[in-house]
Coordinates of C-alpha atoms and ligand atoms in Angstrom, one line a residue:
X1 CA 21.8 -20.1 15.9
X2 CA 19.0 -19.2 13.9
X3 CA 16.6 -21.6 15.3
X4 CA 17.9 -20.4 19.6
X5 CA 17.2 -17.2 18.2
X6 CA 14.0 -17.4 17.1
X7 CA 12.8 -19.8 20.0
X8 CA 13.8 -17.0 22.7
X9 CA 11.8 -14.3 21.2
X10 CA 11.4 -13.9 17.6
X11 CA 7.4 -14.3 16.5
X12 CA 7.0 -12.1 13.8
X13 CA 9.0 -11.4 10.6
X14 CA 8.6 -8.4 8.0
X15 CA 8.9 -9.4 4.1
X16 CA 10.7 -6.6 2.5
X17 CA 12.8 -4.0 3.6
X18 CA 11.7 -0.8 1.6
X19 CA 10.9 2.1 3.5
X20 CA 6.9 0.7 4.5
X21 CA 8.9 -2.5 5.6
X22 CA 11.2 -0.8 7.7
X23 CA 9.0 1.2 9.7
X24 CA 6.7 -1.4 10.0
X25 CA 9.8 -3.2 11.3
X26 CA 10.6 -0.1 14.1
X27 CA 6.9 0.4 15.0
X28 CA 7.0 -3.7 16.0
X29 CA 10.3 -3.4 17.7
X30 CA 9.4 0.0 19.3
X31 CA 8.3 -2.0 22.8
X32 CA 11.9 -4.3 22.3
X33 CA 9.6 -7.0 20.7
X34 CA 12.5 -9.1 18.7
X35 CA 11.8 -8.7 14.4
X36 CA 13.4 -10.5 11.8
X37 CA 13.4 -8.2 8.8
X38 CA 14.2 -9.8 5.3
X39 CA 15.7 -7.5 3.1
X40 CA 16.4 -8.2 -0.7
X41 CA 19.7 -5.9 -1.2
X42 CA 22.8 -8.1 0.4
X43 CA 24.1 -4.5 1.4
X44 CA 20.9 -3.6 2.9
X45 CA 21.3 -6.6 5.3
X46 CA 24.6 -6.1 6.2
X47 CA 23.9 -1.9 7.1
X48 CA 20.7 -2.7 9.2
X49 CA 22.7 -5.4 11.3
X50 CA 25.7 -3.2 11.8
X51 CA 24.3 0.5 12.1
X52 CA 20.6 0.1 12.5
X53 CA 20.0 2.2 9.1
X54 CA 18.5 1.6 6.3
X55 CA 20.4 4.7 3.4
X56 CA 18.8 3.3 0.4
X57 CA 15.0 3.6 1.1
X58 CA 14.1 5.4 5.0
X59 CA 17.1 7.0 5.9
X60 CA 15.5 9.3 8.2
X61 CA 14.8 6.4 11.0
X62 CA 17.5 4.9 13.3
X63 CA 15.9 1.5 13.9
X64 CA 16.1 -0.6 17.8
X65 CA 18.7 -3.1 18.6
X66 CA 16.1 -5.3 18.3
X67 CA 15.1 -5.3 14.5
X68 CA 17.9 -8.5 12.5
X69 CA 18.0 -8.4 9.0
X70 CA 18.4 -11.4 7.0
X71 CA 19.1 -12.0 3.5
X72 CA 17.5 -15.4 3.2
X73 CA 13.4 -15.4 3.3
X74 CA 13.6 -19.3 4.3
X75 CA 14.6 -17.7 8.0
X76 CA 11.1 -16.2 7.9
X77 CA 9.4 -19.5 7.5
X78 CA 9.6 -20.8 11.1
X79 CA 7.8 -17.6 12.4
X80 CA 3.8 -17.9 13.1
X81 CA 3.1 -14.4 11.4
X82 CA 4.7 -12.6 8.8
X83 CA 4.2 -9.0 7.4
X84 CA 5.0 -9.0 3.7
X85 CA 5.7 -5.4 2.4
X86 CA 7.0 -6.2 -1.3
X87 CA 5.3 -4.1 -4.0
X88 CA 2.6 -5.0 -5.4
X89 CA 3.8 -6.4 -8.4
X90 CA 6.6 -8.6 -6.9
X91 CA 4.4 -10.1 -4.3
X92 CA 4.0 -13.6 -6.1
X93 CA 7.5 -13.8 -6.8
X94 CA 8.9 -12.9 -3.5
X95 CA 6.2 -15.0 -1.8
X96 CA 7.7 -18.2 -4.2
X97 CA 10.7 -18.3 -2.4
X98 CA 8.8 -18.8 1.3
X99 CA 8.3 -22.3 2.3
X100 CA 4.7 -22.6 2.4
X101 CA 3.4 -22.7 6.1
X102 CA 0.4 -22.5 8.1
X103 CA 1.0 -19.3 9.7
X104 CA -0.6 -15.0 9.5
X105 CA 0.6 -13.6 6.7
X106 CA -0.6 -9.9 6.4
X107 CA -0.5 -8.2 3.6
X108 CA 0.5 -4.5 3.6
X109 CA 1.5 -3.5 -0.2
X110 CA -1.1 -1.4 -1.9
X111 CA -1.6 -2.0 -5.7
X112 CA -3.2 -4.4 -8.1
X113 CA -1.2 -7.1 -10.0
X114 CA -0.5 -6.0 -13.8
X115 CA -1.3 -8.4 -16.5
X116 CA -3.4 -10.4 -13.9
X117 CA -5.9 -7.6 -12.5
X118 CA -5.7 -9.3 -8.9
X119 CA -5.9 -8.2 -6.2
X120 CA -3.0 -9.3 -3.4
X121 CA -5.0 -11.5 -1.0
X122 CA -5.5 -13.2 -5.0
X123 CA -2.1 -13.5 -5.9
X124 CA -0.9 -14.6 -2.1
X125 CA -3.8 -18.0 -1.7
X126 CA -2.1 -18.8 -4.9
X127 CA 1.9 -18.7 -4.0
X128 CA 1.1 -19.0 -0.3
X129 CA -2.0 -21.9 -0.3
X130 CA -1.2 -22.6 3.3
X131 CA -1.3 -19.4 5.4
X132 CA -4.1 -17.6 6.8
X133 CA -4.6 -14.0 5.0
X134 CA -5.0 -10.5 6.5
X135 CA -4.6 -7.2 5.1
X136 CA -3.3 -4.0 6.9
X137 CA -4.1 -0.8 5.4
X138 CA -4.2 3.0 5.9
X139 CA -3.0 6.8 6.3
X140 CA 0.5 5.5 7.0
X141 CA 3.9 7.4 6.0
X142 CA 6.3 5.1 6.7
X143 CA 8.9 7.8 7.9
X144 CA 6.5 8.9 10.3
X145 CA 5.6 5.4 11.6
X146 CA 9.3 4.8 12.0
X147 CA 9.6 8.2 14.4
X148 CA 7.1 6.7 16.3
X149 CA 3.7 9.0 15.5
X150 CA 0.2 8.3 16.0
X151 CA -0.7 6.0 13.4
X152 CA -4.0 4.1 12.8
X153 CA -4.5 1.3 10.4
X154 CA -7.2 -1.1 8.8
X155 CA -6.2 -5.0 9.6
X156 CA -8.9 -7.1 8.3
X157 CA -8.8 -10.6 9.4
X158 CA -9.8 -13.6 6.8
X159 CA -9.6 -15.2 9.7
X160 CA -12.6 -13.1 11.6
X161 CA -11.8 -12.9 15.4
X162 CA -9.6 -15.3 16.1
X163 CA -7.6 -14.3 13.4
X164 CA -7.7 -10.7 14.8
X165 CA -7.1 -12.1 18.6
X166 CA -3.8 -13.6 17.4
X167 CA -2.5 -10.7 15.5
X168 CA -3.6 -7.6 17.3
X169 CA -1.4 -8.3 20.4
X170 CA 1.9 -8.9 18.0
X171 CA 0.5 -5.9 15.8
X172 CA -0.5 -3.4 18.3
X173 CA 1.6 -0.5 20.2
X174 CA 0.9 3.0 21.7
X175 CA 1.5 4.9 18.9
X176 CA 0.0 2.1 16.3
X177 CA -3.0 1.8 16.5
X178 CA -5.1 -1.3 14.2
X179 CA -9.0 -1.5 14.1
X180 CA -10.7 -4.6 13.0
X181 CA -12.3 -5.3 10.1
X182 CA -13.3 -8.8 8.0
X183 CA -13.2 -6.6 4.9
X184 CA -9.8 -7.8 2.9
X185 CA -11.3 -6.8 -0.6
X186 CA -12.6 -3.6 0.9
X187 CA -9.4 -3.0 2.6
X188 CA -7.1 -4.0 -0.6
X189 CA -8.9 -1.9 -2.8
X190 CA -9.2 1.5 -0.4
X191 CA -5.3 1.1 -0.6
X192 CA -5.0 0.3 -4.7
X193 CA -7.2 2.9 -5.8
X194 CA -6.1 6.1 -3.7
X195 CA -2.5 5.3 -5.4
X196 CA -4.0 6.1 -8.5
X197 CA -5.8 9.3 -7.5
X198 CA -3.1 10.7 -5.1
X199 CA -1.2 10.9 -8.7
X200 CA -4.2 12.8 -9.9
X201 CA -4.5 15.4 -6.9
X202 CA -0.1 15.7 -7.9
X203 CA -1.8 16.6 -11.4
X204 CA -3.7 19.3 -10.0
X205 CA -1.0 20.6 -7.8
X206 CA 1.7 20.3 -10.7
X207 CA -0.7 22.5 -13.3
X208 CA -1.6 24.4 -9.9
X209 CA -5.7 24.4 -10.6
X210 CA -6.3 25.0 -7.0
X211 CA -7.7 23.6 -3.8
X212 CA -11.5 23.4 -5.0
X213 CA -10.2 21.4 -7.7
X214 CA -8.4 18.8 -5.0
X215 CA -11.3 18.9 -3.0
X216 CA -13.6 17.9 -6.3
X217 CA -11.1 15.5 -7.5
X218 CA -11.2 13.5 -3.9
X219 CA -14.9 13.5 -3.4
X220 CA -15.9 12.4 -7.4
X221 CA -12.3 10.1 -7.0
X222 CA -13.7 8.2 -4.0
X223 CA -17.0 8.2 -6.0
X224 CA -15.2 6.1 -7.7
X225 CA -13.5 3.6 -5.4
X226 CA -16.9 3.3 -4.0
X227 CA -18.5 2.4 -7.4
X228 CA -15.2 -0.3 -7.8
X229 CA -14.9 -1.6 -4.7
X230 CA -18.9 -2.3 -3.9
X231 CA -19.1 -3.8 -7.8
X232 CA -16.3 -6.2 -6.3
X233 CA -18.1 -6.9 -3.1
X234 CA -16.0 -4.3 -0.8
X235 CA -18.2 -3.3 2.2
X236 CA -19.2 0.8 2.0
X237 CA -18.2 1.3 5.9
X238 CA -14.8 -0.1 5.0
X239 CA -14.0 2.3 1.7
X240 CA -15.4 5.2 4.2
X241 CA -12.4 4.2 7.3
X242 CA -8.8 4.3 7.6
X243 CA -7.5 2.3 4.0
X244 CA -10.2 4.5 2.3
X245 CA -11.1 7.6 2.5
X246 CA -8.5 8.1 5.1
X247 CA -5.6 7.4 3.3
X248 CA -6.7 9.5 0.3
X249 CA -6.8 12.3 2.1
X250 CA -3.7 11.9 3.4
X251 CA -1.9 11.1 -0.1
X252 CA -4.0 13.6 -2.1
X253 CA -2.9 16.3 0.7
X254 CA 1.1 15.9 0.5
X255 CA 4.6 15.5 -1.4
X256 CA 5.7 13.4 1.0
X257 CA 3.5 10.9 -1.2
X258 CA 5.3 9.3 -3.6
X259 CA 2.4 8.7 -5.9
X260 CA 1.2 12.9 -5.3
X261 CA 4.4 13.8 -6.3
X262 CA 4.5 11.9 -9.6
X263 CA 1.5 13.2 -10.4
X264 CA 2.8 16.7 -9.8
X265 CA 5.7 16.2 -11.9
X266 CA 3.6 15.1 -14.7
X267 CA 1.2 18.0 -14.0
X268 CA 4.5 20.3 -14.4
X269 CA 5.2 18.6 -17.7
X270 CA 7.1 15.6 -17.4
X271 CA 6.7 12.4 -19.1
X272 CA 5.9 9.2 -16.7
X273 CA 9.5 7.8 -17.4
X274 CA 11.2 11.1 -17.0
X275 CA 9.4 11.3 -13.3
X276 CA 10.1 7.9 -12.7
X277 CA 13.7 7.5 -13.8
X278 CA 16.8 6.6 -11.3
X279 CA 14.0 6.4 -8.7
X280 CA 14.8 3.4 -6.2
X281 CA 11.2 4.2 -4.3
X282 CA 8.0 3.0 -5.9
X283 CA 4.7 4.9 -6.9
X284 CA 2.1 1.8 -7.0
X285 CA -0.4 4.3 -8.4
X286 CA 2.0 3.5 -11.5
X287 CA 1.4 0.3 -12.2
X288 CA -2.0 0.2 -10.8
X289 CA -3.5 2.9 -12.6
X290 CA -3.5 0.6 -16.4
X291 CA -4.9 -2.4 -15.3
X292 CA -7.3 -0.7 -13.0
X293 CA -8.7 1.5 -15.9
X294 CA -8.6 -1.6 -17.9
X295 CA -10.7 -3.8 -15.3
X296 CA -13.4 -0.8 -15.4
X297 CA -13.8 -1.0 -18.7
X298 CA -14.0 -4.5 -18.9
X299 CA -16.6 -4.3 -16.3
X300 CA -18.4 -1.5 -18.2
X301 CA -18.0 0.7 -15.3
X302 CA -17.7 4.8 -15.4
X303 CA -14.2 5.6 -13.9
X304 CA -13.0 9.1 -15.3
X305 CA -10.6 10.1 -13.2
X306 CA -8.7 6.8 -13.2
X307 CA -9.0 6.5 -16.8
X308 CA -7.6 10.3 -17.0
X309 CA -4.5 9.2 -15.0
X310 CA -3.6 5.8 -17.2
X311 CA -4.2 7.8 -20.1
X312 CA -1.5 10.8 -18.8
X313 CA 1.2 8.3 -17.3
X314 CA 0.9 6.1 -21.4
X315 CA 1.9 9.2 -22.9
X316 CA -1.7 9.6 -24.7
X317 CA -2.4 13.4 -23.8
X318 CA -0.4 15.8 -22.0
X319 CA -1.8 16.9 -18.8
X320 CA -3.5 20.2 -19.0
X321 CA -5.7 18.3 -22.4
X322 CA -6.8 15.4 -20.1
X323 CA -7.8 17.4 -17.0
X324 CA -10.0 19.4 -20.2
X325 CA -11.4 16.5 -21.5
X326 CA -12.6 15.3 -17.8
X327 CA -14.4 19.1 -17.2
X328 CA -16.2 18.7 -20.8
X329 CA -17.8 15.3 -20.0
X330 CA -21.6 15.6 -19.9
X331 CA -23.2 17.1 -16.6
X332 CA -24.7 14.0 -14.5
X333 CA -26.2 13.7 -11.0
X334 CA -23.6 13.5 -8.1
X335 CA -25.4 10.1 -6.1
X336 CA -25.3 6.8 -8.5
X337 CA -28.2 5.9 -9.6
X338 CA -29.6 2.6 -7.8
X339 CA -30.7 -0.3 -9.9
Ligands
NAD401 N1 6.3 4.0 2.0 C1 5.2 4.2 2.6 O1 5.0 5.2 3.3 C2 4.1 3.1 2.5 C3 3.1 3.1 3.4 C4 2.1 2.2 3.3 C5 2.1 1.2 2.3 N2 3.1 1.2 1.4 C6 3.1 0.2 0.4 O2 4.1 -0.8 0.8 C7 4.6 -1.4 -0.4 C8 6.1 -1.3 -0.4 O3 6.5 0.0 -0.6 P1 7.8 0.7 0.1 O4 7.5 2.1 0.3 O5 8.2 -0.1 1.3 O6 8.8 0.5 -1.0 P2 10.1 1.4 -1.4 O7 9.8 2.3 -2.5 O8 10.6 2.1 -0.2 O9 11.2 0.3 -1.8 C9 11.1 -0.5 -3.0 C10 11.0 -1.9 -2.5 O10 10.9 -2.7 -3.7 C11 11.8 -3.8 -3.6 N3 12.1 -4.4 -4.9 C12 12.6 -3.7 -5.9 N4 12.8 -4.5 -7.0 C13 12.3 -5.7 -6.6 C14 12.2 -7.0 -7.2 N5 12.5 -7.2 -8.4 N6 11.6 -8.0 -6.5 C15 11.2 -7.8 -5.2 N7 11.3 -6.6 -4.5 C16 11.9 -5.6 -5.2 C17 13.0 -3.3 -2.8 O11 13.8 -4.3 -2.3 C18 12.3 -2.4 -1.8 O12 11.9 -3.2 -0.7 C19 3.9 -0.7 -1.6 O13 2.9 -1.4 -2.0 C20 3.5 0.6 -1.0 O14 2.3 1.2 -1.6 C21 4.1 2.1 1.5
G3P402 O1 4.1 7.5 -0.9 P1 2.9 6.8 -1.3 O2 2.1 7.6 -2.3 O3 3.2 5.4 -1.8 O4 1.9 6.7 -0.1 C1 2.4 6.0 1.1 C2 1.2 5.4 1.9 O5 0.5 4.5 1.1 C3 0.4 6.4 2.5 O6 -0.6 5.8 3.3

């Protein structure tokens, strides 16, 4: 059954059925394009087949006819491309349990591997040895991807143009819009480190310092993705585009983003684990924000801001002492130095 059904028109699967997934799922469906959609929660499976909703993490979208969930990720392993839309930190172990393939996989979580400091396209050559690697990032809120907005997105091709000649066409729809790039490390780490920042803008917001500060904190915060990403080979353009600076604005502008409203709630005096507690949804920026600050320093590299933000979330400092502590750092030129 499976097999008929994925020979008449199934080409392209989605790993992961959290809110990103699910959108991601509609925008590919939008033009009656036939998804398979592999969800981890049993429950999850059965409501997407039977009322095209998905309660538990977008319950905003009513999704096509068109989308099938499926409990069991071996399904996905006959399609040529697969989106995987895990988090971050259970991208290995979710991508275990796909027979290994030659076929696109795309990579669309946003976050850095804990304990391991790698990056996804990293942690997917290693549990996926066989597939060719992409990465799709950007300014994307997933509810309003599912209602069918405007939406552009990085998709950077390991595969260069070919790659990009197979995907684009299965990727692609009015309203979503990718642009090329052969920048995965540029692309992953626009996306990884805007997390953590968008929890420092919620800071701001939450102690309510005021817009000048937000604006300071995203100019001297990309500062620092650029000083991160172009130590780790990241291409400038790329940090500058859609999974850069474009999707920092748009986290460090709004509640709707998970890791801004964190942030605010610390800012307002909550511990990390009060603000996280009983939440289903993740904040990447979480998890991301230690082992980021921790590859910086290994690296001997000047990141305040993130440093600021894994200090706050351990419990170090309360809030209003660590934004202090960031104002009383010695005054410096704004451009880096060049060696
Ligand atoms: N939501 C958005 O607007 C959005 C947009 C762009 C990128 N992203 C990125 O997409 C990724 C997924 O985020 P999301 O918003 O879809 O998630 P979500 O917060 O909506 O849902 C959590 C997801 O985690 C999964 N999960 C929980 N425990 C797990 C485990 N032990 N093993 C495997 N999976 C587990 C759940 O099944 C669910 O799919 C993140 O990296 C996020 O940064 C999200
Ligand atoms: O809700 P957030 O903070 O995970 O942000 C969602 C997307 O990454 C925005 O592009």
């Amino acid at each position: 059954m499976t097999t008929l059904r994925q020979a008449q028109g199934e080409r392209i699967g989605v790993i992961g059925a959290g809110a990103w997934g699910t959108a991601l799922a509609q925008a590919l469906a939008s033009d009656g394009s036939e998804v398979v959609l592999w969800a981890r929660e049993p429950e999850l499976v059965a409501e997407i087949n039977a009322t095209h909703t998905n309660s538990l993490f977008l319950p905003s979208a009513k999704l096509a006819g068109s989308v099938r969930a499926t409990g069991d990720i071996a399904e996905l392993g006959a399609l040529p491309a697969l989106l995987a839309v895990v988090p971050a930190q259970f991208l290995g172990s979710v991508l275990a349990g796909l027979p290994d393939g030659t076929r696109d996989l795309v990579l669309c979580a946003k976050g850095i591997e804990a304990g391991s400091g790698r990056l996804m396209a990293d942690v997917a050559r290693d549990a996926a040895p066989a597939a060719s690697l992409a990465v799709l990032s950007g300014p994307t809120f997933a509810h309003e991807v599912a209602a069918g907005l405007p939406t552009a997105v990085t998709l950077a091709c390991a595969g260069g143009e070919a790659q990009w000649a197979r995907l684009s066409p299965l990727i692609a729809r009015p309203a979503f819009r990718p642009y090329y790039s052969d920048d995965l490390i540029g692309a992953e780490i626009g996306g990884a480190v805007k997390n953590v920042l968008a929890i420092a803008c919620g800071v701001v917001e939450g102690l309510q310092l005021g817009q000048n500060a937000r604006a300071a904190l995203i100019a001297r915060g990309y500062a620092e993705m650029l000083r991160f990403g172009l130590a780790r080979g990241a291409r400038a353009e790329t940090l500058s585009g859609l999974c850069g600076l474009g999707d920092l604005v748009l986290t460090c502008s709004s509640t709707s983003s998970r890791n801004f409203s964190l942030g605010k709630a610390l800012g307002e005096g909550q511990s990390a684990a009060e603000a996280l507690a009983g939440k289903t949804s993740v904040a990447e920026g979480a998890a991301t924000a230690p082992v980021l600050a921790e590859l910086a320093r290994a690296a001997n590299m000047d990141m305040p801001i993130v440093e600021a933000v894994a200090r706050l979330l351990a419990g170090e400092a309360p809030a209003r002492a660590v934004v202090s502590e960031l104002l009383a750092r010695p005054l410096k030129a704004e451009l880096e130095r060049k060696a």
